[in-house]
Short mmCIF file of C-alpha atoms in Angstrom, two decimals:
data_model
loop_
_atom_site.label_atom_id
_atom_site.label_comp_id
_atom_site.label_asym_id
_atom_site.label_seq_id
_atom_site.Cartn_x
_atom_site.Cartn_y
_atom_site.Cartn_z
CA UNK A 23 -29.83 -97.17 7.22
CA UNK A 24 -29.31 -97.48 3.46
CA UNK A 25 -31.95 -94.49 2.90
CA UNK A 26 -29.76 -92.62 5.47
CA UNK A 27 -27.10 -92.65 3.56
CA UNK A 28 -28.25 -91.98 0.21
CA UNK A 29 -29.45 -88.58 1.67
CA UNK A 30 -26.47 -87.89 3.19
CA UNK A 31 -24.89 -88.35 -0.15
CA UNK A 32 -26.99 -86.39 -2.27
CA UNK A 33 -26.70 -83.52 0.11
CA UNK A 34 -23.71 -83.65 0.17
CA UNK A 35 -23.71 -83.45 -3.99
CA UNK A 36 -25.95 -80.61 -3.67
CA UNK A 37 -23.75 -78.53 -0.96
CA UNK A 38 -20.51 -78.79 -3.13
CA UNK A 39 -22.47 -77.62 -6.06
CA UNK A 40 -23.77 -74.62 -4.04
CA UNK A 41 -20.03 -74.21 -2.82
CA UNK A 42 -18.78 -74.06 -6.64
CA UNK A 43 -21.66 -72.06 -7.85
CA UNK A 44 -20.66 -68.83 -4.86
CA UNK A 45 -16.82 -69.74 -5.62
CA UNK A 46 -16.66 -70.11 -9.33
CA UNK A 47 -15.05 -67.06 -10.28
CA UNK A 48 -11.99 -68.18 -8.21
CA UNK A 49 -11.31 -71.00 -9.68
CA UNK A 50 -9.06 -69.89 -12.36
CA UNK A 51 -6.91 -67.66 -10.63
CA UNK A 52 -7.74 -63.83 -11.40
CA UNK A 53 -5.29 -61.11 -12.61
CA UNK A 54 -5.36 -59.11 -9.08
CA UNK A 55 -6.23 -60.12 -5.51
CA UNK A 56 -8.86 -58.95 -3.41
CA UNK A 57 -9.01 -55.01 -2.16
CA UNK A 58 -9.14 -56.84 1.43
CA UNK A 59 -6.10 -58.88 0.63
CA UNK A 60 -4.41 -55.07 -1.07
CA UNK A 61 -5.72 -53.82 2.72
CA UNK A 62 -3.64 -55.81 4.44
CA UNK A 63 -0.33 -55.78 2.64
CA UNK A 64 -0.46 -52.03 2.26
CA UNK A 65 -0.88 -51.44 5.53
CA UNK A 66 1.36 -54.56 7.67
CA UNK A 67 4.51 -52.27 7.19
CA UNK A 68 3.75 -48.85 5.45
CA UNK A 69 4.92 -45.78 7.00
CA UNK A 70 7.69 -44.45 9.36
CA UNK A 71 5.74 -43.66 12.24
CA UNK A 72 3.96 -46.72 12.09
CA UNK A 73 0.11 -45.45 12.77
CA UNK A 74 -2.42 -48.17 12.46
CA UNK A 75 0.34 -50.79 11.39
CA UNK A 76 1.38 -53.89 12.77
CA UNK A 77 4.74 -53.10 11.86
CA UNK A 78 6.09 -56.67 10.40
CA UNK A 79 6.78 -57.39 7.02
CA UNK A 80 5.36 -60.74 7.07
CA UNK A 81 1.80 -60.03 6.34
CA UNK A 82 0.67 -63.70 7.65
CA UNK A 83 2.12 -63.44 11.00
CA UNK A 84 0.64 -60.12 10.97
CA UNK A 85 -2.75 -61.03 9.99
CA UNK A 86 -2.53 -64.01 12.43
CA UNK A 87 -1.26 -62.16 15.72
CA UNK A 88 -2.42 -58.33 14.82
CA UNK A 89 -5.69 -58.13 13.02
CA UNK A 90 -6.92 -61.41 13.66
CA UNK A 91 -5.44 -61.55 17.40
CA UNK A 92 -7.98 -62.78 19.22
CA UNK A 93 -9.32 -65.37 16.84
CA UNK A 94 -5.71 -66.97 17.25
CA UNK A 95 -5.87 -66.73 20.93
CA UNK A 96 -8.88 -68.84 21.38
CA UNK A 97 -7.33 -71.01 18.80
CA UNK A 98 -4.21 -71.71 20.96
CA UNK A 99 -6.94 -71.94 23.80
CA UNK A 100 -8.89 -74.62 21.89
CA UNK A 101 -5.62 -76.53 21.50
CA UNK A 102 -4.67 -76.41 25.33
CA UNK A 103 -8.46 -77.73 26.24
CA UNK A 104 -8.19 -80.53 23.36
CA UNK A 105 -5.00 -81.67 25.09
CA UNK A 106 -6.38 -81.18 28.72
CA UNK A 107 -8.87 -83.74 27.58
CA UNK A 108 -6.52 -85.95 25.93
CA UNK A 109 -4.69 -85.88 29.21
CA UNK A 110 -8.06 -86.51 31.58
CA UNK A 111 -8.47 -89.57 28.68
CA UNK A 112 -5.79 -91.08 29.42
CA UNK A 113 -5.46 -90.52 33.27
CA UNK A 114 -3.84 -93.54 35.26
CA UNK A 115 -1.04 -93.51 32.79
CA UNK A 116 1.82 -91.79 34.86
CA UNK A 117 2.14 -94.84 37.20
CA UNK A 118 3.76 -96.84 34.03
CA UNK A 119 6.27 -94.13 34.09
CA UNK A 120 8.74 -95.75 36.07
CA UNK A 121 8.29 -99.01 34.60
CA UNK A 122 8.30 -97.59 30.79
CA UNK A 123 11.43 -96.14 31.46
CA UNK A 124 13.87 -99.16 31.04
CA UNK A 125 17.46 -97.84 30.01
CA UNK A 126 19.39 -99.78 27.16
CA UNK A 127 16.80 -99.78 24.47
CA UNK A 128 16.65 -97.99 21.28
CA UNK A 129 18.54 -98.20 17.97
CA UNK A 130 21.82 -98.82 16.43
CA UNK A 131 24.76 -96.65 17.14
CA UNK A 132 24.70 -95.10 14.08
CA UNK A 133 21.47 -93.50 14.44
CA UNK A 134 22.28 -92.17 17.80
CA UNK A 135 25.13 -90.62 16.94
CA UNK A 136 23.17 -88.79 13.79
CA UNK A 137 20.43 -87.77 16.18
CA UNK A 138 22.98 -86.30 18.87
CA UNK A 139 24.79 -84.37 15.82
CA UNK A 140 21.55 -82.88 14.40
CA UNK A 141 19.71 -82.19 17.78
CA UNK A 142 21.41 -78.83 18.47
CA UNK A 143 20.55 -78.21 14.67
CA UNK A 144 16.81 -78.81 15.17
CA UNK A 145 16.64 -76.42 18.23
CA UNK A 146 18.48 -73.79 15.81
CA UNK A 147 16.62 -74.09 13.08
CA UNK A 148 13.01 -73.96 14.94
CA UNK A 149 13.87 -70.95 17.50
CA UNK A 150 14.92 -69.28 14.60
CA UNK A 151 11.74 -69.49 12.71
CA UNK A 152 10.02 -68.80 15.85
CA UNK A 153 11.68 -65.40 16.76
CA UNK A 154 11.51 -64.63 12.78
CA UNK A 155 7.95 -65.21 12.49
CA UNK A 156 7.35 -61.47 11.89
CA UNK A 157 10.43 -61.03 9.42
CA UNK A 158 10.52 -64.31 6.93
CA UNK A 159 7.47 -66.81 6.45
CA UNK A 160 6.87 -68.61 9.36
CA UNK A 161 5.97 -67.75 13.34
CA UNK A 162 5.41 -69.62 16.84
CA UNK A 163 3.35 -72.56 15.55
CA UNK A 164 6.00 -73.71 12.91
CA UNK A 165 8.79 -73.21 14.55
CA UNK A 166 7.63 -74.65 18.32
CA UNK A 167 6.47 -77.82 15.78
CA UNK A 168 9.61 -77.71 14.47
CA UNK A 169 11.23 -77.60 17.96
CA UNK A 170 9.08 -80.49 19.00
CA UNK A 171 10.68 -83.02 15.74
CA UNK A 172 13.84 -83.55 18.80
CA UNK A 173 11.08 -85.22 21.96
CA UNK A 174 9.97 -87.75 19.06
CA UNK A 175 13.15 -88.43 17.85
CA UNK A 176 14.49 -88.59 21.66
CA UNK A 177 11.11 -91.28 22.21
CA UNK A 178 11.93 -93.22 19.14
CA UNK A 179 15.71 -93.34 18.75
CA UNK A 180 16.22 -93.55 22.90
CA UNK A 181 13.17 -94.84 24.26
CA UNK A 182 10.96 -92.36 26.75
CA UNK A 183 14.01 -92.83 30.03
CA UNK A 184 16.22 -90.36 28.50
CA UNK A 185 13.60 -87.61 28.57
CA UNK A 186 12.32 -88.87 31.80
CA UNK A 187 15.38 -88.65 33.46
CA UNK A 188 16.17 -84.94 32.60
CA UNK A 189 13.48 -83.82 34.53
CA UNK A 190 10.58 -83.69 31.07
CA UNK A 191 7.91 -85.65 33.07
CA UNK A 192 4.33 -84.95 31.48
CA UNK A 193 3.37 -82.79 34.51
CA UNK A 194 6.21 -80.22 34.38
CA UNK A 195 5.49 -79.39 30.86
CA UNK A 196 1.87 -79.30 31.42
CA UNK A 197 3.07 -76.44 33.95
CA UNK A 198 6.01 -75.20 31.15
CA UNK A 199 2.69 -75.08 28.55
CA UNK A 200 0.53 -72.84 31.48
CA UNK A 201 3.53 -70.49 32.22
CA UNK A 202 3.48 -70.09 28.28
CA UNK A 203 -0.14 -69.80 27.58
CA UNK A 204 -0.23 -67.19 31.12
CA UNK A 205 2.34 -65.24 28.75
CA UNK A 206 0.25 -64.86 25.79
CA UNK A 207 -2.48 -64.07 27.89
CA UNK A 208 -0.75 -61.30 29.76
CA UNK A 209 1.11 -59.80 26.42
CA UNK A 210 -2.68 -59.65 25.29
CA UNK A 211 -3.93 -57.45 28.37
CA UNK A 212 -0.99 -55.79 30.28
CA UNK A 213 -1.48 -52.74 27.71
CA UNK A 214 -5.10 -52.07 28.56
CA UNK A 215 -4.24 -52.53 32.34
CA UNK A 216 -1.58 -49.91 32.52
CA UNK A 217 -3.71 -47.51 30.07
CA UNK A 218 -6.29 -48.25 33.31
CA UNK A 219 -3.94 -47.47 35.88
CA UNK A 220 -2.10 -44.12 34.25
CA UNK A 221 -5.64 -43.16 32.49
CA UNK A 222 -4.64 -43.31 29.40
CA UNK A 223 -6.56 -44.69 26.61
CA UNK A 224 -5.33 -48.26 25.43
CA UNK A 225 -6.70 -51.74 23.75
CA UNK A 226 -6.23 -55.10 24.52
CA UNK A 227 -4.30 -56.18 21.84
CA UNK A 228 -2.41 -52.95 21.32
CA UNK A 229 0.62 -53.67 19.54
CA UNK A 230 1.48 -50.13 18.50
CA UNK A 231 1.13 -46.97 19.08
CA UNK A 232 -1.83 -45.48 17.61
CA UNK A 233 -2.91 -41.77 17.57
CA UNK A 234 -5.84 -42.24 19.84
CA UNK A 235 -3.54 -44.43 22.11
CA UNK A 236 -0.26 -43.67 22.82
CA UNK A 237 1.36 -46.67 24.79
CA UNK A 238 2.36 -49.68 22.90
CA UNK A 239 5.51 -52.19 21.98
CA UNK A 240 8.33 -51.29 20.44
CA UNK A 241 8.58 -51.98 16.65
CA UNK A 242 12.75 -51.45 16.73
CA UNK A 243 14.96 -51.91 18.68
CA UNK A 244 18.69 -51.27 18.23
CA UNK A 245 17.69 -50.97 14.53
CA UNK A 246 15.97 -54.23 14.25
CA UNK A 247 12.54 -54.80 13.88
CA UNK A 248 10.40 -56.41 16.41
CA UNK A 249 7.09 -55.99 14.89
CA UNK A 250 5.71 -54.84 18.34
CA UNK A 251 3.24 -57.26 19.63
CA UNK A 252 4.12 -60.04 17.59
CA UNK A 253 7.87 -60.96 18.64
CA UNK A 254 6.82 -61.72 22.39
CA UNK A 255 3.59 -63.79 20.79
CA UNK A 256 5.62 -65.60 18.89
CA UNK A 257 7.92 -66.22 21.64
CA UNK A 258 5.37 -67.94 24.06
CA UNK A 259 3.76 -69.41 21.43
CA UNK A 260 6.49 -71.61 20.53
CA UNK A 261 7.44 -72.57 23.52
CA UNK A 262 3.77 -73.52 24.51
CA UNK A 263 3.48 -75.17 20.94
CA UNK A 264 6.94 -77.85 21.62
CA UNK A 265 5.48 -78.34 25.61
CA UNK A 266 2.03 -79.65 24.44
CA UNK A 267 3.37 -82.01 21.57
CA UNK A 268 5.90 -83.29 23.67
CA UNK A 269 3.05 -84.26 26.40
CA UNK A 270 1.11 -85.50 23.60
CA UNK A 271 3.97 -87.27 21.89
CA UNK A 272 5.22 -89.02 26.07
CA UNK A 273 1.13 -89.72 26.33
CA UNK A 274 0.98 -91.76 23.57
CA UNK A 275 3.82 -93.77 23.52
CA UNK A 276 2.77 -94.54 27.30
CA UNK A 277 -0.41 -95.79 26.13
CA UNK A 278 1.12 -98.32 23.78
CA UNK A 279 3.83 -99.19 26.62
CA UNK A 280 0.97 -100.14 29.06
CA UNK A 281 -0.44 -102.50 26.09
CA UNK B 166 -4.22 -74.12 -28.81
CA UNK B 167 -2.26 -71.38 -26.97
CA UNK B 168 -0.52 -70.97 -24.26
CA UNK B 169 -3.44 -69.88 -21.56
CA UNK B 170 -5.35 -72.77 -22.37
CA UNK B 171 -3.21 -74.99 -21.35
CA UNK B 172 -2.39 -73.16 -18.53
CA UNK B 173 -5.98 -73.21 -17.24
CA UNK B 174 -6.16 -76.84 -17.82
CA UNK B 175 -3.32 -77.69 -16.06
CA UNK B 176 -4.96 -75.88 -13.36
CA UNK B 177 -8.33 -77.69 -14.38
CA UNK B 178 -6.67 -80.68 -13.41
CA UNK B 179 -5.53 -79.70 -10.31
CA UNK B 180 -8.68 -78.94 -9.00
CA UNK B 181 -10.32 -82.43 -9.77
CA UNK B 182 -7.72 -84.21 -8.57
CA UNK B 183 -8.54 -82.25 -5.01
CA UNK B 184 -12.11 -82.64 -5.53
CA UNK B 185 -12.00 -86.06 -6.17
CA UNK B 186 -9.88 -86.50 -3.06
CA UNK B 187 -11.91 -84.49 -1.28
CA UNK B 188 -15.05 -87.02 -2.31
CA UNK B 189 -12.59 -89.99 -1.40
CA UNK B 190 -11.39 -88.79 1.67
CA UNK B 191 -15.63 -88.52 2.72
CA UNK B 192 -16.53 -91.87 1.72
CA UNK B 193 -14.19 -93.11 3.85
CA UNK B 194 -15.34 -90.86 6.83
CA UNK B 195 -18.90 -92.45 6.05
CA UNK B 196 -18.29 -96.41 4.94
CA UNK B 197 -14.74 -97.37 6.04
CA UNK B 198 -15.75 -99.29 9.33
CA UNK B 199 -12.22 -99.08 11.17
CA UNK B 200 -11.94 -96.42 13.37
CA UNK B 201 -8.32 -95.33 12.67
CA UNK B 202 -9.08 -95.34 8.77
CA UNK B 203 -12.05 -92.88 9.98
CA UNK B 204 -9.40 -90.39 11.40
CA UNK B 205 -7.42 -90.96 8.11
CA UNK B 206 -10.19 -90.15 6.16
CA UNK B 207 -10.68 -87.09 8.04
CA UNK B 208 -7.41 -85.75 8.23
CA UNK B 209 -7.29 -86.23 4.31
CA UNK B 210 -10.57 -84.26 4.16
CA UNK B 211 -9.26 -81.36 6.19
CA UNK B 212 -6.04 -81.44 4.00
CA UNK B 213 -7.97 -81.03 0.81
CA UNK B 214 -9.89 -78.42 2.16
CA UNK B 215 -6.60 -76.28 3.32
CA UNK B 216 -5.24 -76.75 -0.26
CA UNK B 217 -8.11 -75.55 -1.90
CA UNK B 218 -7.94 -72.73 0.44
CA UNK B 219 -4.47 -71.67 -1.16
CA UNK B 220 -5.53 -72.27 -4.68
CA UNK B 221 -8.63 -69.90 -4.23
CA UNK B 222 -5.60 -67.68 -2.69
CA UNK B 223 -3.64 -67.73 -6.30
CA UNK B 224 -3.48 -65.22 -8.95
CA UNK B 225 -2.37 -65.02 -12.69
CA UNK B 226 1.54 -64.20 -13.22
CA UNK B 227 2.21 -60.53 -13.18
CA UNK B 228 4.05 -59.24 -16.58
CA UNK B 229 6.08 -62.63 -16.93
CA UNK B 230 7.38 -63.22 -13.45
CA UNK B 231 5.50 -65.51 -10.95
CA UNK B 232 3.63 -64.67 -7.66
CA UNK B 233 5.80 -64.07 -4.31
CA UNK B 234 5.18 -65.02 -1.18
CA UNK B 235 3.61 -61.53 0.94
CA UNK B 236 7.04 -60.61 3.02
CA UNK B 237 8.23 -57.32 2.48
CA UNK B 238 12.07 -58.09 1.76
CA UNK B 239 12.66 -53.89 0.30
CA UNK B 240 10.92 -51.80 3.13
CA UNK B 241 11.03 -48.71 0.88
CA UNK B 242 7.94 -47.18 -0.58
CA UNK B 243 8.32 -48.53 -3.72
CA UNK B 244 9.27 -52.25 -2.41
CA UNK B 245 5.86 -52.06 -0.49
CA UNK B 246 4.15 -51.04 -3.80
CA UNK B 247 6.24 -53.87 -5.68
CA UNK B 248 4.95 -56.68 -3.25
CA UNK B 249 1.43 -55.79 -3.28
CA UNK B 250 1.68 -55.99 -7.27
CA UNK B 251 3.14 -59.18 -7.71
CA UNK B 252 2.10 -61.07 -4.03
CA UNK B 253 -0.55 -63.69 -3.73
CA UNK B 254 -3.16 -63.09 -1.32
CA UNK B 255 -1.76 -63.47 2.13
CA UNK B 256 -5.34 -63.89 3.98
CA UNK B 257 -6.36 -67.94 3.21
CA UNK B 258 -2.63 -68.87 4.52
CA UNK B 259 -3.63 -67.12 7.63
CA UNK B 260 -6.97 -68.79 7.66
CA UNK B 261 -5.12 -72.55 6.75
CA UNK B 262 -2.63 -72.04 9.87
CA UNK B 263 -5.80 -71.73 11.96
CA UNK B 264 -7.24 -74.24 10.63
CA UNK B 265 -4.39 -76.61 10.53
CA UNK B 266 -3.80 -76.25 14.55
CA UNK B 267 -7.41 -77.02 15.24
CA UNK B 268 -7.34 -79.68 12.88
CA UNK B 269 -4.46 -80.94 14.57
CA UNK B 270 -6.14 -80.81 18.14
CA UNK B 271 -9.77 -82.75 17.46
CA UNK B 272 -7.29 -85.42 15.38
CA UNK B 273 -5.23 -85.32 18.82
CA UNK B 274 -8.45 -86.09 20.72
CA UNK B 275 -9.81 -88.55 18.51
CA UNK B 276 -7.06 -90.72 18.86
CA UNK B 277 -7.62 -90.43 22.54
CA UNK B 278 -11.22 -91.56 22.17
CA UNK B 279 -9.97 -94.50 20.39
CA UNK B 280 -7.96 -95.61 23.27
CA UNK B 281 -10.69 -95.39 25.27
CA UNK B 282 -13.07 -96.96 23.10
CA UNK B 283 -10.46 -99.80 22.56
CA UNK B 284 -9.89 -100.02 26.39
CA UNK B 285 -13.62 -100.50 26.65
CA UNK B 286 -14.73 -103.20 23.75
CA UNK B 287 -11.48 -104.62 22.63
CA UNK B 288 -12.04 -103.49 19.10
CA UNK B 289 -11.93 -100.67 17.05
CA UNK B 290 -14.09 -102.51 14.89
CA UNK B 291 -17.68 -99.89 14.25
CA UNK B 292 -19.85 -102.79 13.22
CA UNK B 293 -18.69 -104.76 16.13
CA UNK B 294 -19.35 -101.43 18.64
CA UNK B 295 -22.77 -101.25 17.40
CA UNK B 296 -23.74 -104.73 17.56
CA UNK B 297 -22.03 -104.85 20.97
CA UNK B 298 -24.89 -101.75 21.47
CA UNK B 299 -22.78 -99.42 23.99
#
C-alpha cells in the first residue's frame, strides 16, 4: 500500500513538471493574446450583415452557445444524467414527503420578512442575467443558479411545506427540467429540419444566416439585439438550470429529514 | 528593483499559492480518510485548476490601462478593434464555465454515493469500509 502511494506521488511530481514545462511561457502573462483568442473576438460581432458571426457582443456566451455549441449541449446533457442518477440514488424518498412537510417551522420573523422582500429581487436579478447572457457577462447557467438562491432560501428559512404546497414537488420539475432540456434540443435541430423540408441548405446549430445557408434566427429585433441562436439557449437553459438545483436542493434536505 | 519585477513577483506568488493548493487539495483526495473531506478535497482541486485556467487567460496591461472583460460595449468598427486590443482572452472562461457545471454534477453525485454508502455501513469512515471488505 505504502509503495502504492509513493508512485502515485512521484507521478504525480513528474506530470505537473511536464504540465509547467508545455505551459511555461504563460505563466507571466504575455503582451497580446492568442490569434485564436483575436479569432474569436473579431469575429462574435463584426459586420452589418452578420456573415459567419454569432452576432452577440459577449464573446463567452458566444463561444459557449455558437462555436462551441455542441460541446455545451452534451454538457447540459451530462448534468441532467448526473442528476437522473442522483434521483435513482435516492429513490424511496418521496414517501417522506408528506411527513417532511410539517407547517410552523423555520426562523424568526425577521428573517422571513427579509426573505419575502428580496425574493422578487432574486427572480429579477437572475432572469435578467439570463436573457442578457449574449449582451453583458453572464448567460443561462449563472443566471438559472442565480434563480435557484430563492428554493434554498424557501427550504432553509420555511422548511420544504411551503414549496410543497405550491405545487414544486420533485416530479413536476423533473418534467419542468425535460420540457426545458426538449427546448434546447429542438432550438438545436428545428433549422436543419425545415432546411430538409423546403430543400434548402441548413446546419444544426445554425444561428445565422450564412451565405451558403440562408435560414437562420434573427439577430434584431425591434432594434435590439438577440444574438440569434443564443437568446432562446439561454432562455431554456436557465430555466432547466433553477428546475434541476431545486430537485437537487428538495432531494437532499429529504435525505437528512428521513435521518 | 523596478517596477516589472515586482509586478512579476507578485504574480510569482500567486501562482504558488495555487500550486501549493492545488498539492493540498490532492493529498487530501489521497490520505484524508473521511469521505466528505474527500469531496472537499476535490472540489478544492477542481477550483484551483479553473483559476489557473484564467491566469493562463491574462495578459500584460495595454499602454497604462488594465485588461477588460471581452463584451463589446461600442459596436462600431473601431470599438470592435478597441476591445480586441485591450481584452483578455475570452476562450479559458468559456472552457471554466464548462468545467464548473460538470464539476458541479459528479460533486452532486458523489454526495449521493455517500448517502448510499452511509445507508449501507453506517459510516463514512474509508478505513472502516475497507476493513468491513464490501
Amino acid at each position: 500500500m505504502r509503495a502504492v502511494e509513493i508512485v502515485v506521488l512521484i507521478s504525480i511530481i513528474l506530470g505537473f513538471a511536464l504540465l509547467l514545462t508545455l505551459g511555461y511561457q504563460y505563466l507571466v502573462p504575455a503582451d497580446d493574446i492568442r490569434a485564436l483568442a483575436k479569432f474569436y473576438l473579431l469575429t462574435t460581432y463584426f459586420n452589418p450583415n452578420y456573415t459567419y458571426t454569432a452576432g452577440a457582443t459577449e464573446t463567452v456566451t458566444a463561444i459557449v452557445w455558437d462555436y462551441r455549441g455542441l460541446d455545451t449541449l452534451f454538457e447540459t446533457t451530462v448534468f441532467y444524467i448526473a442528476l437522473a442518477g442522483c434521483l435513482i440514488l435516492a429513490r424511496g424518498l418521496y414517501k417522506e414527503e408528506k411527513e417532511a412537510s410539517k407547517p410552523g417551522s423555520g426562523l424568526s420573523v425577521i428573517v422571513r420578512g427579509v426573505t419575502k422582500i428580496t425574493a422578487p429581487m432574486i427572480i429579477v436579478v437572475g432572469v435578467s442575467i439570463a436573457l442578457h447572457g449574449h449582451l453583458t457577462p453572464g448567460g443561462g447557467f449563472q443566471g438559472g443558479a442565480t434563480m435557484a438562491v430563492l428554493p434554498l432560501l424557501i427550504i432553509v428559512i420555511f422548511s420544504l411545506a411551503p414549496l410543497i404546497r405550491r405545487g414544486f414537488t420533485p416530479s413536476r420539475l423533473a418534467i419542468i427540467r425535460g420540457f426545458a432540456l426538449i427546448g434546447i434540443g429542438l432550438v438545436s435541430i428545428i433549422l436543419a429540419l425545415i432546411g430538409l423540408v423546403l430543400g434548402i441548405n441548413a446546419y444544426v446549430f445554425q444561428s445565422l444566416p450564412k451565405p451558403d445557408a440562408p435560414l437562420g434566427f434573427p439577430s434584431e429585433v425591434e432594434g435590439a439585439l438577440m444574438g440569434g441562436i443564443l437568446w432562446f439557449f439561454n432562455l431554456f437553459e436557465s430555466i432547466a438550470v433553477v428546475a434541476a438545483f431545486t430537485i437537487a436542493f428538495i432531494a437532499i434536505l429529504l435525505i437528512e429529514s428521513r435521518g | 528593483m523596478d517596477v516589472s519585477m515586482i509586478n512579476t513577483y507578485l504574480l510569482m506568488v500567486t501562482l504558488a499559492a495555487m500550486i501549493v493548493n492545488f498539492v493540498l487539495s490532492l493529498y487530501g483526495v489521497f490520505f484524508k480518510p473521511h469521505y466528505i473531506k474527500k469531496i472537499i478535497a476535490l472540489s478544492m482541486l477542481s477550483d484551483t485548476a479553473n483559476t489557473i485556467a484564467l491566469y493562463i487567460g491574462y495578459r500584460k496591461w495595454v499602454n497604462g490601462t488594465p485588461p477588460t472583460i471581452p463584451v463589446i460595449t461600442n459596436r462600431s468598427i473601431e470599438g470592435i478593434y478597441d476591445v480586441v486590443r485591450r481584452s483578455v482572452d475570452p476562450l479559458p472562461p468559456a472552457l471554466v464555465l464548462t468545467a464548473v457545471v460538470i464539476g458541479l454534477a459528479t460533486t452532486l453525485f458523489l454526495v449521493y454515493l455517500g448517502y448510499v454508502l452511509y445507508t449501507h455501513y453506517k459510516t463514512l469512515d474509508m478505513r472502516e469500509i475497507r476493513r468491513l471488505k464490501g
